[in-house]
Coordinates of N, CA and C in Angstrom, one line a residue:
X1 N 281.0 -58.4 -18.4 CA 281.0 -58.5 -19.9 C 281.1 -57.0 -20.4
X2 N 280.3 -56.1 -19.8 CA 280.3 -54.7 -20.2 C 281.6 -54.1 -19.9
X3 N 282.2 -54.4 -18.7 CA 283.5 -53.8 -18.4 C 284.6 -54.3 -19.3
X4 N 284.5 -55.6 -19.7 CA 285.5 -56.1 -20.7 C 285.4 -55.4 -22.0
X5 N 284.1 -55.2 -22.4 CA 283.9 -54.5 -23.7 C 284.5 -53.1 -23.6
X6 N 284.3 -52.4 -22.5 CA 284.8 -51.1 -22.3 C 286.4 -51.0 -22.4
X7 N 287.0 -52.0 -21.7 CA 288.5 -52.1 -21.8 C 288.9 -52.4 -23.2
X8 N 288.2 -53.2 -23.9 CA 288.6 -53.5 -25.3 C 288.5 -52.3 -26.2
X9 N 287.4 -51.5 -26.0 CA 287.2 -50.3 -26.8 C 288.3 -49.3 -26.4
X10 N 288.6 -49.2 -25.2 CA 289.7 -48.3 -24.8 C 291.0 -48.7 -25.5
X11 N 291.3 -50.0 -25.5 CA 292.5 -50.5 -26.2 C 292.5 -50.2 -27.6
X12 N 291.4 -50.3 -28.3 CA 291.3 -50.0 -29.7 C 291.5 -48.5 -29.9
X13 N 291.0 -47.6 -29.1 CA 291.2 -46.2 -29.2 C 292.7 -45.9 -29.1
X14 N 293.4 -46.4 -28.1 CA 294.8 -46.2 -27.9 C 295.6 -46.7 -29.1
X15 N 295.2 -47.9 -29.6 CA 295.9 -48.5 -30.8 C 295.8 -47.6 -32.0
X16 N 294.6 -47.0 -32.2 CA 294.4 -46.2 -33.4 C 295.1 -44.9 -33.3
X17 N 295.3 -44.4 -32.1 CA 295.9 -43.1 -31.9 C 297.4 -43.2 -31.7
X18 N 298.0 -44.4 -31.6 CA 299.4 -44.6 -31.3 C 299.7 -44.2 -29.9
X19 N 300.6 -43.4 -29.7 CA 301.0 -42.9 -28.3 C 299.8 -42.2 -27.7
X20 N 299.3 -42.7 -26.5 CA 298.2 -42.0 -25.9 C 298.6 -40.7 -25.3
X21 N 297.8 -39.7 -25.6 CA 298.1 -38.4 -25.0 C 297.1 -38.2 -23.8
X22 N 297.2 -37.1 -23.1 CA 296.5 -36.8 -21.9 C 295.0 -36.8 -22.1
X23 N 294.5 -36.2 -23.2 CA 293.1 -36.1 -23.4 C 292.5 -37.5 -23.7
X24 N 293.2 -38.3 -24.5 CA 292.7 -39.7 -24.8 C 292.6 -40.5 -23.5
X25 N 293.7 -40.4 -22.7 CA 293.7 -41.2 -21.5 C 292.6 -40.7 -20.5
X26 N 292.3 -39.4 -20.5 CA 291.2 -38.9 -19.7 C 289.9 -39.5 -20.1
X27 N 289.6 -39.5 -21.4 CA 288.4 -40.0 -21.9 C 288.2 -41.5 -21.6
X28 N 289.3 -42.2 -21.8 CA 289.3 -43.6 -21.5 C 289.0 -43.9 -20.0
X29 N 289.7 -43.1 -19.1 CA 289.4 -43.2 -17.7 C 288.0 -42.9 -17.4
X30 N 287.4 -41.8 -18.0 CA 286.0 -41.4 -17.8 C 285.1 -42.5 -18.3
X31 N 285.4 -43.2 -19.4 CA 284.6 -44.3 -19.9 C 284.6 -45.4 -18.9
X32 N 285.7 -45.8 -18.4 CA 285.8 -46.9 -17.5 C 285.1 -46.6 -16.2
X33 N 285.4 -45.4 -15.6 CA 284.8 -45.0 -14.4 C 283.3 -44.9 -14.6
X34 N 282.8 -44.3 -15.7 CA 281.4 -44.2 -15.9 C 280.7 -45.5 -15.9
X35 N 281.2 -46.5 -16.6 CA 280.6 -47.8 -16.6 C 280.7 -48.5 -15.2
X36 N 281.9 -48.5 -14.6 CA 282.0 -49.2 -13.3 C 281.3 -48.5 -12.2
X37 N 281.0 -47.2 -12.3 CA 280.3 -46.6 -11.2 C 278.8 -46.7 -11.3
X38 N 278.3 -46.7 -12.6 CA 276.9 -46.8 -12.7 C 276.3 -48.2 -12.9
X39 N 277.2 -49.1 -13.3 CA 276.7 -50.5 -13.4 C 276.2 -51.1 -12.2
X40 N 276.9 -51.0 -11.0 CA 276.4 -51.6 -9.8 C 275.0 -51.1 -9.3
X41 N 274.7 -49.9 -9.7 CA 273.4 -49.3 -9.3 C 272.3 -49.9 -10.1
X42 N 272.6 -50.2 -11.3 CA 271.6 -50.9 -12.2 C 270.3 -50.1 -12.5
X43 N 270.4 -48.9 -12.3 CA 269.2 -48.1 -12.7 C 268.2 -48.0 -11.5
X44 N 268.4 -48.7 -10.4 CA 267.5 -48.7 -9.3 C 267.4 -47.4 -8.6
X45 N 268.4 -46.6 -8.7 CA 268.5 -45.3 -8.0 C 268.9 -44.3 -9.0
X46 N 268.0 -43.9 -9.9 CA 268.4 -43.0 -11.0 C 268.9 -41.6 -10.5
X47 N 268.4 -41.0 -9.4 CA 269.0 -39.7 -9.0 C 270.4 -39.8 -8.7
X48 N 270.9 -40.9 -8.1 CA 272.3 -41.1 -7.8 C 273.1 -41.1 -9.2
X49 N 272.6 -41.8 -10.1 CA 273.2 -41.9 -11.4 C 273.3 -40.5 -12.1
X50 N 272.2 -39.8 -12.1 CA 272.2 -38.5 -12.7 C 273.1 -37.6 -11.9
X51 N 273.2 -37.6 -10.6 CA 274.1 -36.8 -9.8 C 275.5 -37.1 -10.2
X52 N 275.8 -38.4 -10.3 CA 277.2 -38.8 -10.6 C 277.6 -38.3 -12.0
X53 N 276.7 -38.5 -13.0 CA 277.0 -38.0 -14.3 C 277.1 -36.5 -14.4
X54 N 276.3 -35.8 -13.6 CA 276.4 -34.3 -13.6 C 277.8 -33.9 -13.1
X55 N 278.3 -34.6 -12.0 CA 279.6 -34.3 -11.5 C 280.7 -34.6 -12.5
X56 N 280.5 -35.6 -13.3 CA 281.5 -35.9 -14.4 C 281.4 -34.8 -15.5
X57 N 280.2 -34.3 -15.7 CA 280.1 -33.2 -16.7 C 280.9 -32.0 -16.3
X58 N 280.8 -31.6 -15.1 CA 281.6 -30.5 -14.6 C 283.0 -30.7 -14.6
X59 N 283.4 -31.9 -14.3 CA 284.9 -32.3 -14.3 C 285.4 -32.3 -15.7
X60 N 284.6 -32.8 -16.6 CA 285.0 -32.9 -18.1 C 285.1 -31.5 -18.6
X61 N 284.2 -30.6 -18.2 CA 284.3 -29.2 -18.7 C 285.6 -28.5 -18.1
X62 N 285.8 -28.8 -16.8 CA 287.1 -28.3 -16.2 C 288.3 -28.8 -17.0
X63 N 288.3 -30.0 -17.3 CA 289.4 -30.6 -18.1 C 289.5 -29.9 -19.5
X64 N 288.4 -29.7 -20.1 CA 288.4 -29.0 -21.4 C 289.0 -27.6 -21.2
X65 N 288.7 -26.9 -20.1 CA 289.2 -25.6 -19.8 C 290.7 -25.7 -19.7
X66 N 291.3 -26.7 -19.2 CA 292.8 -26.9 -19.2 C 293.3 -27.0 -20.6
X67 N 292.6 -27.8 -21.4 CA 293.1 -28.1 -22.8 C 293.1 -26.8 -23.6
X68 N 292.0 -26.0 -23.5 CA 291.9 -24.8 -24.3 C 292.3 -23.5 -23.5
X69 N 292.9 -23.7 -22.3 CA 293.5 -22.6 -21.5 C 292.4 -21.5 -21.2
X70 N 291.3 -22.0 -20.7 CA 290.2 -21.1 -20.3 C 290.0 -21.2 -18.8
X71 N 290.5 -20.2 -18.0 CA 290.4 -20.3 -16.6 C 289.0 -20.3 -16.1
X72 N 288.1 -19.6 -16.7 CA 286.7 -19.6 -16.3 C 286.1 -21.0 -16.4
X73 N 286.3 -21.7 -17.5 CA 285.9 -23.1 -17.6 C 286.4 -24.0 -16.5
X74 N 287.7 -23.8 -16.2 CA 288.3 -24.7 -15.2 C 287.6 -24.5 -13.8
X75 N 287.5 -23.2 -13.4 CA 286.9 -22.9 -12.1 C 285.5 -23.3 -12.1
X76 N 284.7 -22.8 -13.0 CA 283.2 -23.0 -13.0 C 283.0 -24.5 -13.2
X77 N 283.7 -25.2 -14.0 CA 283.5 -26.7 -14.2 C 283.8 -27.4 -12.9
X78 N 284.8 -27.0 -12.2 CA 285.2 -27.7 -11.0 C 284.0 -27.5 -9.9
X79 N 283.5 -26.3 -9.9 CA 282.5 -26.0 -8.9 C 281.1 -26.7 -9.3
X80 N 280.8 -26.7 -10.6 CA 279.6 -27.4 -11.0 C 279.8 -28.9 -10.7
X81 N 281.0 -29.4 -11.0 CA 281.3 -30.8 -10.7 C 281.2 -31.2 -9.2
X82 N 281.4 -30.2 -8.4 CA 281.3 -30.4 -6.9 C 279.9 -30.2 -6.4
X83 N 279.0 -29.9 -7.3 CA 277.6 -29.8 -7.0 C 277.0 -28.4 -6.8
X84 N 277.9 -27.3 -7.0 CA 277.4 -26.0 -6.8 C 276.7 -25.5 -8.1
X85 N 275.8 -24.6 -7.9 CA 275.2 -23.8 -9.0 C 276.0 -22.6 -9.1
X86 N 276.4 -22.2 -10.3 CA 277.4 -21.2 -10.5 C 276.9 -20.1 -11.4
X87 N 277.2 -18.8 -11.0 CA 277.0 -17.7 -11.8 C 278.3 -17.2 -12.3
X88 N 278.6 -17.2 -13.6 CA 279.9 -16.6 -14.1 C 279.6 -15.2 -14.5
X89 N 280.6 -14.3 -14.2 CA 280.5 -12.9 -14.5 C 281.7 -12.5 -15.3
X90 N 281.5 -11.4 -16.0 CA 282.6 -10.8 -16.8 C 282.1 -9.8 -17.7
X91 N 282.9 -9.3 -18.6 CA 282.5 -8.2 -19.5 C 282.0 -8.8 -20.8
X92 N 282.4 -10.0 -21.3 CA 282.1 -10.5 -22.6 C 280.9 -11.4 -22.5
X93 N 279.7 -10.9 -22.8 CA 278.4 -11.7 -22.7 C 278.5 -13.0 -23.6
X94 N 279.1 -12.9 -24.7 CA 279.1 -14.1 -25.6 C 280.0 -15.2 -25.0
X95 N 281.1 -14.8 -24.5 CA 282.0 -15.9 -23.9 C 281.3 -16.4 -22.6
X96 N 280.7 -15.6 -21.8 CA 280.0 -16.1 -20.6 C 278.9 -17.0 -21.0
X97 N 278.1 -16.7 -22.0 CA 277.0 -17.6 -22.4 C 277.5 -18.9 -22.9
X98 N 278.6 -18.9 -23.6 CA 279.2 -20.2 -24.0 C 279.6 -21.1 -22.8
X99 N 280.2 -20.5 -21.8 CA 280.6 -21.2 -20.6 C 279.3 -21.8 -19.9
X100 N 278.3 -20.9 -19.8 CA 277.1 -21.4 -19.1 C 276.4 -22.5 -19.9
X101 N 276.4 -22.5 -21.2 CA 275.8 -23.6 -22.0 C 276.6 -24.9 -21.9
X102 N 277.9 -24.8 -21.8 CA 278.8 -26.0 -21.7 C 278.5 -26.6 -20.3
X103 N 278.1 -25.8 -19.3 CA 278.0 -26.4 -18.0 C 276.5 -26.7 -17.7
X104 N 275.7 -26.9 -18.7 CA 274.3 -27.3 -18.4 C 273.2 -26.3 -18.5
X105 N 273.6 -25.1 -18.9 CA 272.5 -24.1 -19.0 C 272.1 -23.5 -17.7
X106 N 270.9 -22.9 -17.7 CA 270.4 -22.1 -16.6 C 270.1 -22.8 -15.3
X107 N 270.0 -24.2 -15.4 CA 269.8 -24.9 -14.2 C 271.0 -25.1 -13.3
X108 N 272.2 -25.0 -13.9 CA 273.4 -25.2 -13.1 C 274.4 -24.0 -13.3
X109 N 274.3 -23.3 -14.3 CA 275.2 -22.2 -14.5 C 274.5 -21.0 -15.3
X110 N 274.7 -19.8 -14.7 CA 274.1 -18.6 -15.4 C 275.2 -17.7 -15.7
X111 N 275.0 -16.9 -16.7 CA 276.0 -15.9 -17.1 C 275.4 -14.5 -16.9
X112 N 276.2 -13.6 -16.3 CA 275.8 -12.2 -16.0 C 277.0 -11.3 -16.3
X113 N 276.7 -10.3 -17.1 CA 277.8 -9.4 -17.4 C 278.0 -8.4 -16.2
X114 N 279.2 -8.1 -16.0 CA 279.5 -7.2 -14.8 C 280.9 -6.6 -15.0
X115 N 281.0 -5.4 -14.5 CA 282.2 -4.6 -14.4 C 282.7 -4.6 -13.0
X116 N 283.8 -5.3 -12.6 CA 284.2 -5.4 -11.2 C 284.6 -4.1 -10.6
X117 N 285.0 -3.2 -11.4 CA 285.5 -1.9 -10.9 C 284.4 -0.9 -10.5
X118 N 283.2 -1.3 -10.9 CA 282.0 -0.5 -10.6 C 281.1 -1.1 -9.5
X119 N 281.2 -0.6 -8.3 CA 280.5 -1.1 -7.2 C 279.0 -1.3 -7.4
X120 N 278.4 -0.4 -8.0 CA 276.9 -0.5 -8.3 C 276.6 -1.6 -9.3
X121 N 277.5 -1.8 -10.3 CA 277.3 -2.9 -11.2 C 277.5 -4.3 -10.5
X122 N 278.5 -4.3 -9.6 CA 278.7 -5.6 -8.9 C 277.5 -5.9 -8.0
X123 N 276.9 -4.9 -7.4 CA 275.7 -5.2 -6.5 C 274.5 -5.7 -7.4
X124 N 274.4 -5.1 -8.6 CA 273.3 -5.5 -9.5 C 273.6 -7.0 -10.0
X125 N 274.8 -7.3 -10.3 CA 275.1 -8.7 -10.8 C 274.9 -9.7 -9.6
X126 N 275.3 -9.3 -8.4 CA 275.1 -10.2 -7.3 C 273.6 -10.4 -7.0
X127 N 272.8 -9.4 -7.2 CA 271.3 -9.5 -7.0 C 270.8 -10.5 -8.0
X128 N 271.3 -10.4 -9.3 CA 270.8 -11.4 -10.3 C 271.2 -12.8 -9.9
X129 N 272.4 -12.9 -9.4 CA 272.9 -14.3 -9.0 C 272.0 -14.8 -7.9
X130 N 271.7 -14.0 -6.9 CA 270.8 -14.4 -5.8 C 269.4 -14.8 -6.3
X131 N 268.9 -14.0 -7.3 CA 267.6 -14.4 -7.8 C 267.6 -15.7 -8.4
X132 N 268.6 -16.1 -9.1 CA 268.7 -17.4 -9.8 C 269.0 -18.6 -8.9
X133 N 269.9 -18.4 -8.0 CA 270.4 -19.5 -7.2 C 270.4 -19.4 -5.7
X134 N 269.9 -18.3 -5.2 CA 269.8 -18.1 -3.7 C 271.1 -17.4 -3.2
X135 N 271.2 -17.4 -1.9 CA 272.4 -16.8 -1.3 C 273.7 -17.2 -1.8
X136 N 274.7 -16.3 -1.8 CA 276.0 -16.6 -2.3 C 276.8 -17.3 -1.2
X137 N 277.3 -18.5 -1.5 CA 278.1 -19.2 -0.5 C 279.6 -19.2 -0.8
X138 N 279.9 -19.2 -2.1 CA 281.3 -19.2 -2.5 C 281.6 -18.1 -3.5
X139 N 282.6 -17.4 -3.3 CA 283.0 -16.3 -4.3 C 284.4 -16.5 -4.7
X140 N 284.6 -16.6 -6.1 CA 285.9 -16.7 -6.6 C 286.3 -15.3 -7.2
X141 N 287.2 -14.6 -6.6 CA 287.7 -13.3 -7.1 C 288.8 -13.6 -8.1
X142 N 288.4 -13.7 -9.4 CA 289.4 -14.1 -10.4 C 289.6 -13.0 -11.5
X143 N 288.9 -11.9 -11.3 CA 289.1 -10.8 -12.3 C 290.5 -10.2 -12.2
X144 N 291.1 -9.9 -13.3 CA 292.4 -9.2 -13.2 C 292.7 -8.6 -14.6
X145 N 293.5 -7.6 -14.5 CA 293.9 -6.8 -15.7 C 295.4 -6.5 -15.6
X146 N 296.1 -6.5 -16.7 CA 297.6 -6.3 -16.6 C 298.0 -5.4 -17.8
X147 N 297.8 -4.1 -17.6 CA 298.4 -3.2 -18.5 C 299.7 -2.8 -17.8
X148 N 300.8 -2.6 -18.6 CA 302.0 -2.2 -18.0 C 302.8 -1.2 -18.9
X149 N 303.7 -0.5 -18.2 CA 304.5 0.5 -18.9 C 305.7 0.7 -17.9
X150 N 306.8 1.1 -18.5 CA 308.0 1.5 -17.6 C 307.5 2.5 -16.6
X151 N 308.0 2.5 -15.4 CA 307.5 3.3 -14.3 C 307.5 4.8 -14.7
X152 N 308.5 5.3 -15.4 CA 308.6 6.7 -15.8 C 307.5 7.1 -16.8
X153 N 306.9 6.1 -17.5 CA 305.8 6.4 -18.5 C 304.5 5.9 -17.9
X154 N 304.4 5.4 -16.7 CA 303.1 5.1 -16.1 C 302.4 6.3 -15.6
X155 N 301.3 6.6 -16.2 CA 300.6 7.8 -15.7 C 299.5 7.4 -14.6
X156 N 298.9 8.4 -14.1 CA 297.9 8.2 -13.0 C 296.7 7.4 -13.5
X157 N 296.3 7.6 -14.7 CA 295.2 6.9 -15.3 C 295.4 5.4 -15.4
X158 N 296.6 5.0 -15.8 CA 297.0 3.6 -15.9 C 297.0 3.0 -14.5
X159 N 297.6 3.7 -13.6 CA 297.7 3.2 -12.2 C 296.3 3.0 -11.6
X160 N 295.4 4.0 -11.8 CA 294.1 4.0 -11.3 C 293.2 2.8 -11.9
X161 N 293.4 2.6 -13.2 CA 292.7 1.5 -13.8 C 293.1 0.1 -13.3
X162 N 294.4 0.0 -13.1 CA 294.9 -1.3 -12.5 C 294.4 -1.5 -11.1
X163 N 294.4 -0.5 -10.3 CA 293.9 -0.6 -8.9 C 292.4 -0.8 -8.9
X164 N 291.7 -0.2 -9.8 CA 290.2 -0.3 -9.8 C 289.8 -1.7 -10.1
X165 N 290.4 -2.4 -11.0 CA 290.1 -3.8 -11.3 C 290.7 -4.8 -10.3
X166 N 292.0 -4.7 -10.1 CA 292.7 -5.7 -9.4 C 292.5 -5.6 -7.9
X167 N 292.3 -4.5 -7.4 CA 292.0 -4.3 -5.9 C 290.6 -3.9 -5.6
X168 N 290.1 -3.0 -6.4 CA 288.7 -2.5 -6.2 C 287.7 -3.7 -6.5
X169 N 288.0 -4.5 -7.5 CA 287.1 -5.6 -7.9 C 287.0 -6.6 -6.8
X170 N 288.1 -6.9 -6.1 CA 288.1 -7.8 -5.0 C 287.3 -7.3 -3.9
X171 N 287.5 -6.0 -3.6 CA 286.7 -5.3 -2.5 C 285.2 -5.3 -2.8
X172 N 284.8 -4.9 -4.0 CA 283.4 -4.8 -4.4 C 282.7 -6.1 -4.3
X173 N 283.3 -7.2 -4.9 CA 282.7 -8.5 -5.0 C 282.6 -9.1 -3.6
X174 N 283.7 -9.0 -2.8 CA 283.7 -9.6 -1.4 C 282.7 -8.8 -0.6
X175 N 282.6 -7.5 -0.7 CA 281.7 -6.7 0.1 C 280.2 -7.1 -0.3
X176 N 279.9 -7.4 -1.6 CA 278.6 -7.7 -2.0 C 278.2 -9.1 -1.6
X177 N 279.1 -10.0 -1.5 CA 278.8 -11.4 -1.1 C 278.8 -11.7 0.4
X178 N 279.5 -10.8 1.1 CA 279.6 -11.0 2.6 C 278.3 -11.2 3.4
X179 N 277.3 -10.3 3.1 CA 276.1 -10.5 3.9 C 275.5 -11.9 3.8
X180 N 275.5 -12.5 2.7 CA 275.0 -13.9 2.6 C 275.8 -14.9 3.4
X181 N 277.1 -14.7 3.3 CA 278.0 -15.7 4.1 C 277.8 -15.5 5.6
X182 N 277.7 -14.2 6.0 CA 277.5 -14.0 7.4 C 276.2 -14.5 7.9
X183 N 275.1 -14.3 7.1 CA 273.8 -14.8 7.5 C 273.8 -16.3 7.6
X184 N 274.5 -17.0 6.7 CA 274.6 -18.5 6.7 C 275.6 -19.0 7.7
X185 N 276.4 -18.1 8.2 CA 277.6 -18.5 9.1 C 278.5 -19.5 8.4
X186 N 278.6 -19.3 7.1 CA 279.5 -20.2 6.3 C 279.7 -19.5 5.0
X187 N 280.8 -19.6 4.4 CA 281.1 -19.1 3.1 C 282.6 -19.2 2.8
X188 N 283.0 -19.1 1.6 CA 284.4 -19.2 1.2 C 284.6 -18.1 0.1
X189 N 285.7 -17.4 0.3 CA 286.2 -16.4 -0.7 C 287.5 -16.9 -1.2

């Protein structure tokens, strides 16, 4: 009966919006899956239900990241949806705090400001990540910068800035996370 009601509600939503777009179809699918996946459990095993709903939260945030074109939301949402606790890093504390709050706050996602071109700052941020969630098992090197100029007008400063972020950042972050992965004999970069 509940599944039938869910399908009817989904039909009403599509009828009111006319041509169903991707977001509407996603929410309808989430509604149907949410009901059909939690109904058989019947509340007898609440941690399973909570875990299932947490994974849908991460997935929903990842999908929201696609809609608003936010790469950090996409990656962090997918990782939280897969059950990881995530520390997001970057330069903009306000944007990082928003991502962390969308993903469930400090229990599942933390925000730490960091400058990837500064090795000491990367070490500091990784220490904060370890304090919150333990050893680092997965590292996503996603920082990048793209200043450009015709080659004849590219000075050494521009060249050095691009290398510091795009190459140095990968080195500093990977170097800082590597000891945890080696100790665990598992990790992904």
